[in-house]
C-alpha positions as a LaTeX table, in Angstrom:
\begin{tabular}{lrrr}
\hline
Residue & $x$ (\AA) & $y$ (\AA) & $z$ (\AA) \\
\hline
Met1 & $-46.98$ & 17.11 & $-43.46$ \\
Thr2 & $-50.07$ & 16.55 & $-41.74$ \\
Asp3 & $-50.50$ & 12.65 & $-43.45$ \\
Leu4 & $-47.48$ & 11.89 & $-42.03$ \\
Val5 & $-48.12$ & 13.12 & $-38.73$ \\
Leu6 & $-51.56$ & 11.98 & $-37.84$ \\
Pro7 & $-51.02$ & 8.34 & $-38.31$ \\
Arg8 & $-47.88$ & 8.61 & $-35.74$ \\
Ala9 & $-49.99$ & 10.25 & $-33.32$ \\
Gly10 & $-53.15$ & 7.74 & $-33.06$ \\
Leu11 & $-53.37$ & 4.96 & $-31.05$ \\
Arg12 & $-50.97$ & 2.73 & $-32.43$ \\
Gly13 & $-48.22$ & 5.60 & $-32.11$ \\
Met14 & $-49.01$ & 6.17 & $-28.65$ \\
Leu15 & $-48.86$ & 3.02 & $-27.42$ \\
Leu16 & $-45.08$ & 2.97 & $-29.02$ \\
Ser17 & $-44.23$ & 5.93 & $-27.75$ \\
Glu18 & $-45.25$ & 5.18 & $-24.30$ \\
Trp19 & $-43.46$ & 1.86 & $-24.49$ \\
Thr20 & $-40.40$ & 3.49 & $-25.63$ \\
Lys21 & $-40.22$ & 5.97 & $-23.04$ \\
Leu22 & $-40.96$ & 3.52 & $-20.21$ \\
Arg23 & $-38.65$ & 0.89 & $-21.31$ \\
Thr24 & $-35.69$ & 3.78 & $-21.90$ \\
Val25 & $-36.09$ & 5.55 & $-18.40$ \\
Arg26 & $-33.23$ & 3.75 & $-16.36$ \\
Ser27 & $-35.31$ & 4.42 & $-13.13$ \\
Thr28 & $-37.89$ & 1.77 & $-14.35$ \\
Val29 & $-35.44$ & $-0.73$ & $-15.63$ \\
Trp30 & $-33.46$ & $-0.31$ & $-12.51$ \\
Ser31 & $-36.21$ & $-0.34$ & $-10.09$ \\
Leu32 & $-37.91$ & $-3.41$ & $-11.84$ \\
Val33 & $-34.66$ & $-5.51$ & $-11.36$ \\
Ala34 & $-34.27$ & $-4.28$ & $-7.51$ \\
Met35 & $-37.71$ & $-5.38$ & $-6.84$ \\
Ala36 & $-37.23$ & $-8.74$ & $-8.27$ \\
Ala37 & $-33.82$ & $-9.09$ & $-6.34$ \\
Ile38 & $-35.02$ & $-7.94$ & $-3.26$ \\
Ala39 & $-38.02$ & $-9.67$ & $-3.38$ \\
Leu40 & $-36.62$ & $-12.87$ & $-4.31$ \\
Gly41 & $-33.79$ & $-12.45$ & $-2.16$ \\
Leu42 & $-35.39$ & $-11.94$ & 1.15 \\
Met43 & $-37.76$ & $-14.71$ & 0.62 \\
Ser44 & $-35.05$ & $-16.82$ & $-0.12$ \\
Val45 & $-33.15$ & $-15.86$ & 2.95 \\
Ile46 & $-36.36$ & $-15.81$ & 5.21 \\
Ala47 & $-37.23$ & $-19.32$ & 3.56 \\
Trp48 & $-33.83$ & $-20.70$ & 3.86 \\
Ala49 & $-33.87$ & $-19.43$ & 7.92 \\
Val50 & $-37.01$ & $-21.06$ & 8.60 \\
Met51 & $-35.80$ & $-24.44$ & 7.29 \\
Arg52 & $-32.39$ & $-24.40$ & 8.81 \\
Gln53 & $-34.17$ & $-23.89$ & 12.50 \\
Trp54 & $-37.07$ & $-26.34$ & 11.73 \\
Ser55 & $-35.86$ & $-28.77$ & 14.05 \\
Ser56 & $-36.43$ & $-26.30$ & 17.06 \\
Thr57 & $-39.65$ & $-24.74$ & 15.42 \\
Asp58 & $-42.65$ & $-24.50$ & 17.49 \\
Pro59 & $-45.24$ & $-27.76$ & 16.57 \\
Gly60 & $-47.87$ & $-25.40$ & 16.05 \\
Asn61 & $-45.93$ & $-23.00$ & 13.83 \\
Gln62 & $-44.79$ & $-25.83$ & 11.70 \\
Ser63 & $-47.98$ & $-27.26$ & 11.48 \\
Tyr64 & $-49.15$ & $-23.89$ & 10.37 \\
Leu65 & $-46.42$ & $-23.39$ & 7.76 \\
Arg66 & $-47.29$ & $-27.06$ & 6.31 \\
Asp67 & $-50.67$ & $-25.82$ & 5.94 \\
His68 & $-49.83$ & $-22.16$ & 4.52 \\
Pro69 & $-46.66$ & $-22.80$ & 2.23 \\
Val70 & $-47.84$ & $-20.04$ & $-0.15$ \\
Asp71 & $-47.55$ & $-17.42$ & 2.92 \\
Leu72 & $-44.12$ & $-18.50$ & 2.61 \\
Val73 & $-43.39$ & $-18.49$ & $-0.92$ \\
Ile74 & $-45.92$ & $-15.80$ & $-2.28$ \\
Ser75 & $-47.19$ & $-13.29$ & 0.04 \\
Arg76 & $-43.75$ & $-11.82$ & 1.28 \\
Pro77 & $-42.44$ & $-11.31$ & $-2.28$ \\
Val78 & $-45.53$ & $-9.72$ & $-3.16$ \\
Phe79 & $-45.36$ & $-7.60$ & 0.10 \\
Ile80 & $-42.27$ & $-6.20$ & $-1.28$ \\
Ala81 & $-42.67$ & $-5.70$ & $-4.64$ \\
Gln82 & $-45.72$ & $-3.77$ & $-4.26$ \\
Leu83 & $-43.79$ & $-1.09$ & $-2.72$ \\
Val84 & $-41.88$ & $-0.36$ & $-5.88$ \\
Ile85 & $-45.15$ & $-0.89$ & $-7.93$ \\
Ala86 & $-47.10$ & 1.64 & $-6.23$ \\
Val87 & $-44.03$ & 3.92 & $-6.90$ \\
Leu88 & $-43.66$ & 3.25 & $-10.35$ \\
Gly89 & $-47.49$ & 3.40 & $-11.18$ \\
Val90 & $-47.40$ & 6.96 & $-9.71$ \\
Met91 & $-44.30$ & 7.96 & $-11.57$ \\
Val92 & $-45.44$ & 6.90 & $-14.86$ \\
Ile93 & $-47.94$ & 9.90 & $-15.21$ \\
Ser94 & $-46.56$ & 12.10 & $-12.20$ \\
Ala95 & $-43.17$ & 12.41 & $-13.85$ \\
Glu96 & $-44.69$ & 13.78 & $-16.63$ \\
Tyr97 & $-45.89$ & 16.72 & $-14.92$ \\
Thr98 & $-42.89$ & 17.25 & $-12.89$ \\
Thr99 & $-40.79$ & 17.50 & $-15.84$ \\
Gly100 & $-43.28$ & 19.11 & $-18.42$ \\
Met101 & $-43.12$ & 16.29 & $-20.62$ \\
Val102 & $-46.82$ & 15.88 & $-20.74$ \\
Arg103 & $-47.06$ & 19.50 & $-22.57$ \\
Ser104 & $-45.15$ & 17.95 & $-25.58$ \\
Thr105 & $-47.05$ & 14.63 & $-25.63$ \\
Leu106 & $-50.23$ & 16.32 & $-25.94$ \\
Gln107 & $-48.96$ & 18.36 & $-28.29$ \\
Ala108 & $-48.50$ & 15.78 & $-30.59$ \\
Gln109 & $-51.58$ & 13.89 & $-29.15$ \\
Pro110 & $-54.24$ & 16.35 & $-28.63$ \\
Arg111 & $-56.91$ & 13.60 & $-27.92$ \\
Arg112 & $-56.19$ & 13.24 & $-24.08$ \\
Leu113 & $-57.96$ & 9.96 & $-23.78$ \\
Thr114 & $-56.01$ & 8.55 & $-26.28$ \\
Val115 & $-53.02$ & 9.44 & $-24.33$ \\
Leu116 & $-54.34$ & 8.19 & $-21.09$ \\
Phe117 & $-55.61$ & 4.79 & $-22.41$ \\
Ala118 & $-51.96$ & 4.41 & $-24.21$ \\
Lys119 & $-50.15$ & 4.83 & $-20.53$ \\
Val120 & $-52.74$ & 2.69 & $-18.82$ \\
Leu121 & $-52.25$ & $-0.15$ & $-21.37$ \\
Val122 & $-48.63$ & $-0.26$ & $-21.71$ \\
Phe123 & $-48.26$ & 0.01 & $-17.94$ \\
Ala124 & $-50.87$ & $-2.76$ & $-17.08$ \\
Ala125 & $-49.38$ & $-5.23$ & $-20.03$ \\
Leu126 & $-46.07$ & $-4.49$ & $-18.25$ \\
Met127 & $-47.02$ & $-5.34$ & $-14.79$ \\
Leu128 & $-49.17$ & $-8.14$ & $-15.81$ \\
Val129 & $-45.77$ & $-9.85$ & $-17.54$ \\
Val130 & $-43.37$ & $-8.76$ & $-14.58$ \\
Gly131 & $-45.79$ & $-9.83$ & $-11.90$ \\
Glu132 & $-46.68$ & $-13.44$ & $-13.34$ \\
Val133 & $-42.82$ & $-14.07$ & $-14.22$ \\
Leu134 & $-42.03$ & $-12.54$ & $-10.41$ \\
Ser135 & $-44.81$ & $-14.77$ & $-8.86$ \\
Phe136 & $-43.80$ & $-18.15$ & $-10.53$ \\
Ala137 & $-40.11$ & $-17.08$ & $-9.92$ \\
Ala138 & $-40.85$ & $-16.78$ & $-6.43$ \\
Phe139 & $-42.88$ & $-19.94$ & $-6.29$ \\
Phe140 & $-40.34$ & $-22.17$ & $-7.90$ \\
Leu141 & $-37.34$ & $-20.63$ & $-5.74$ \\
Gly142 & $-39.32$ & $-20.78$ & $-2.33$ \\
Gly143 & $-40.69$ & $-24.14$ & $-3.14$ \\
Ala144 & $-37.37$ & $-25.85$ & $-3.81$ \\
Ile145 & $-36.20$ & $-24.40$ & $-0.70$ \\
Ile146 & $-38.69$ & $-25.35$ & 2.00 \\
Ala147 & $-39.42$ & $-28.62$ & 0.02 \\
Gly148 & $-37.21$ & $-31.18$ & 2.49 \\
His149 & $-39.77$ & $-29.81$ & 5.38 \\
Ile150 & $-42.96$ & $-28.54$ & 3.54 \\
Pro151 & $-43.69$ & $-29.80$ & 0.37 \\
Val152 & $-45.77$ & $-27.50$ & $-2.10$ \\
Asp153 & $-47.00$ & $-27.94$ & $-5.88$ \\
Leu154 & $-49.05$ & $-26.38$ & $-8.17$ \\
Gly155 & $-51.68$ & $-28.92$ & $-8.31$ \\
Asp156 & $-52.23$ & $-28.58$ & $-4.36$ \\
Pro157 & $-55.81$ & $-26.90$ & $-4.18$ \\
Gly158 & $-55.98$ & $-23.27$ & $-4.56$ \\
Val159 & $-51.99$ & $-23.04$ & $-5.41$ \\
Ala160 & $-52.11$ & $-22.56$ & $-8.86$ \\
Arg161 & $-54.75$ & $-19.78$ & $-8.82$ \\
Ser162 & $-52.71$ & $-18.15$ & $-5.96$ \\
Val163 & $-49.56$ & $-18.09$ & $-8.00$ \\
Val164 & $-51.13$ & $-16.68$ & $-10.95$ \\
Gly165 & $-53.36$ & $-14.49$ & $-8.88$ \\
Ala166 & $-50.34$ & $-12.65$ & $-7.25$ \\
Gly167 & $-49.35$ & $-11.71$ & $-10.79$ \\
Leu168 & $-52.86$ & $-10.24$ & $-11.43$ \\
Tyr169 & $-52.85$ & $-8.15$ & $-7.97$ \\
Met170 & $-49.40$ & $-6.60$ & $-8.79$ \\
Ala171 & $-50.75$ & $-5.62$ & $-12.45$ \\
Met172 & $-53.96$ & $-4.26$ & $-10.58$ \\
Leu173 & $-52.01$ & $-2.51$ & $-8.25$ \\
Gly174 & $-50.17$ & $-0.91$ & $-10.57$ \\
Leu175 & $-53.12$ & 0.52 & $-12.34$ \\
Phe176 & $-54.30$ & 1.90 & $-8.80$ \\
Ser177 & $-51.04$ & 3.66 & $-8.36$ \\
Leu178 & $-50.92$ & 5.10 & $-11.83$ \\
Ala179 & $-54.61$ & 6.60 & $-10.93$ \\
Phe180 & $-53.45$ & 8.54 & $-7.80$ \\
Gly181 & $-50.48$ & 9.70 & $-9.80$ \\
Ala182 & $-52.96$ & 11.14 & $-12.57$ \\
Ile183 & $-55.25$ & 12.70 & $-9.81$ \\
Ile184 & $-52.80$ & 14.28 & $-7.69$ \\
Arg185 & $-50.20$ & 15.09 & $-10.33$ \\
His186 & $-47.35$ & 15.43 & $-7.66$ \\
Thr187 & $-45.02$ & 12.68 & $-7.11$ \\
Ala188 & $-44.45$ & 12.84 & $-3.50$ \\
Gly189 & $-47.97$ & 13.22 & $-2.63$ \\
Ala190 & $-49.28$ & 10.77 & $-4.86$ \\
Ile191 & $-46.82$ & 8.08 & $-3.29$ \\
Thr192 & $-47.33$ & 9.05 & 0.39 \\
Ser193 & $-51.03$ & 8.47 & $-0.63$ \\
Val194 & $-50.80$ & 5.14 & $-2.18$ \\
Leu195 & $-48.37$ & 3.64 & 0.51 \\
Gly196 & $-50.42$ & 5.47 & 3.26 \\
Leu197 & $-53.39$ & 3.45 & 1.91 \\
Val198 & $-52.02$ & 0.22 & 1.39 \\
Leu199 & $-49.58$ & 0.13 & 4.39 \\
Ile200 & $-51.57$ & 2.15 & 7.47 \\
Val201 & $-55.06$ & 2.76 & 6.94 \\
Ser202 & $-55.84$ & $-0.58$ & 5.51 \\
Gln203 & $-54.23$ & $-2.17$ & 8.40 \\
Leu204 & $-55.84$ & 0.08 & 11.11 \\
Thr205 & $-59.31$ & $-0.59$ & 9.75 \\
Gly206 & $-59.10$ & $-4.02$ & 11.47 \\
Leu207 & $-59.12$ & $-2.24$ & 14.46 \\
Leu208 & $-62.42$ & $-0.89$ & 13.82 \\
Pro209 & $-65.14$ & $-2.82$ & 16.43 \\
Gly210 & $-68.17$ & $-4.74$ & 15.54 \\
Ser211 & $-69.74$ & $-6.02$ & 11.89 \\
Trp212 & $-69.40$ & $-3.05$ & 10.19 \\
Gly213 & $-65.50$ & $-2.36$ & 11.17 \\
Ala214 & $-65.06$ & $-6.25$ & 9.47 \\
His215 & $-66.91$ & $-5.27$ & 6.56 \\
Ile216 & $-64.87$ & $-1.93$ & 5.96 \\
His217 & $-61.67$ & $-4.06$ & 6.62 \\
Ala218 & $-62.81$ & $-6.55$ & 3.99 \\
Trp219 & $-63.67$ & $-3.92$ & 1.48 \\
Met220 & $-60.37$ & $-1.82$ & 1.91 \\
Pro221 & $-58.82$ & $-2.08$ & $-1.80$ \\
Thr222 & $-55.90$ & $-3.98$ & $-1.29$ \\
Asn223 & $-57.17$ & $-5.71$ & 1.45 \\
Ala224 & $-59.86$ & $-7.48$ & $-0.88$ \\
Gly225 & $-57.23$ & $-7.68$ & $-3.87$ \\
Gln226 & $-54.91$ & $-9.70$ & $-1.77$ \\
Leu227 & $-57.27$ & $-12.57$ & $-1.27$ \\
Ile228 & $-56.54$ & $-13.68$ & $-4.86$ \\
Phe229 & $-53.35$ & $-15.35$ & $-3.79$ \\
Glu230 & $-54.82$ & $-17.11$ & $-0.59$ \\
Pro231 & $-55.06$ & $-20.70$ & $-1.39$ \\
Thr232 & $-58.10$ & $-21.29$ & 1.27 \\
Leu233 & $-60.13$ & $-18.38$ & 3.22 \\
Pro234 & $-61.50$ & $-19.08$ & 6.83 \\
Pro235 & $-65.51$ & $-20.37$ & 6.70 \\
Asp236 & $-66.27$ & $-16.57$ & 8.01 \\
Ala237 & $-64.50$ & $-14.64$ & 5.34 \\
Leu238 & $-66.89$ & $-11.78$ & 3.91 \\
Leu239 & $-65.45$ & $-12.00$ & 0.55 \\
Thr240 & $-64.42$ & $-15.18$ & $-1.78$ \\
Gln241 & $-60.71$ & $-14.37$ & $-3.47$ \\
Trp242 & $-62.40$ & $-13.52$ & $-6.85$ \\
Gln243 & $-65.23$ & $-11.60$ & $-4.98$ \\
Gly244 & $-62.13$ & $-9.86$ & $-3.19$ \\
Phe245 & $-60.03$ & $-9.01$ & $-6.47$ \\
Ala246 & $-63.61$ & $-7.67$ & $-8.30$ \\
Val247 & $-63.70$ & $-5.09$ & $-5.27$ \\
Phe248 & $-60.00$ & $-4.09$ & $-5.81$ \\
Gly249 & $-61.01$ & $-3.93$ & $-9.74$ \\
Gly250 & $-63.92$ & $-2.07$ & $-8.92$ \\
Trp251 & $-61.89$ & 0.68 & $-6.80$ \\
Thr252 & $-59.29$ & 0.88 & $-9.66$ \\
Val253 & $-61.87$ & 1.47 & $-12.51$ \\
Leu254 & $-63.41$ & 4.17 & $-10.07$ \\
Leu255 & $-60.10$ & 5.97 & $-9.59$ \\
Leu256 & $-59.42$ & 5.73 & $-13.40$ \\
Ala257 & $-62.67$ & 7.62 & $-13.97$ \\
Val258 & $-62.02$ & 10.00 & $-11.58$ \\
Ala259 & $-58.39$ & 10.39 & $-13.30$ \\
Thr260 & $-59.83$ & 10.32 & $-16.70$ \\
Tyr261 & $-62.08$ & 13.11 & $-16.17$ \\
Leu262 & $-59.38$ & 15.48 & $-14.38$ \\
Phe263 & $-56.95$ & 14.51 & $-17.34$ \\
Lys264 & $-59.47$ & 15.98 & $-19.76$ \\
Ser265 & $-60.83$ & 19.11 & $-17.64$ \\
Arg266 & $-57.52$ & 20.55 & $-16.24$ \\
Asp267 & $-54.65$ & 22.59 & $-17.75$ \\
Ala268 & $-51.53$ & 20.19 & $-18.27$ \\
\hline
\end{tabular}
């Protein structure tokens, strides 16, 4: 019996188990479908409305939109999608504590690092695929809607990196949120913490005075991470696109390290 159980309780078995749990939970599937539908739908409506009113739009706004088409077809869908991704990232692990399933998981695989690594790897892969698909879908759909007045092409400077970067940002945000869920272990508390940081705290730091306030604002996790889907940056930007993504990655690794320590040391 031992020879039959141990292989299934190894890393490969845990990866299959985590993938099965993730894809068979209805809330996960429907959340991803709703995320894509709402993000693409709202972006399409906004882009269509902007194009419909193009002739009456202020010339200054027209010039801005021509210079920043990615703001319309990528930034808006990502802003909406990140809310669902943050919730899913938290619930990937916090829901197991709420239902008590984590105890069954640890009985099947007492090696806690293997359990956590499998969760991180499976969710990261899922979010990377979903993020890239959503990003490219938003770009081509939005690009087709605005093409009459705002031409945009993957070959334009920085655009391809922005589209790919949007998917990378969503995958990293998923891991960032998963770490919060593992640390706090309470679904509502972890979701509130992540969304509060992303939507409120990160924005409020922009009101801090002086150069130190500008540095704090630039180095906030999602503020830095979102630079990756900006085609161009102003000359006085404190971080480049890839530096910003590296900062976001550093925050995520730090939180995952804390989550790993707590996952190993605390009772289930």
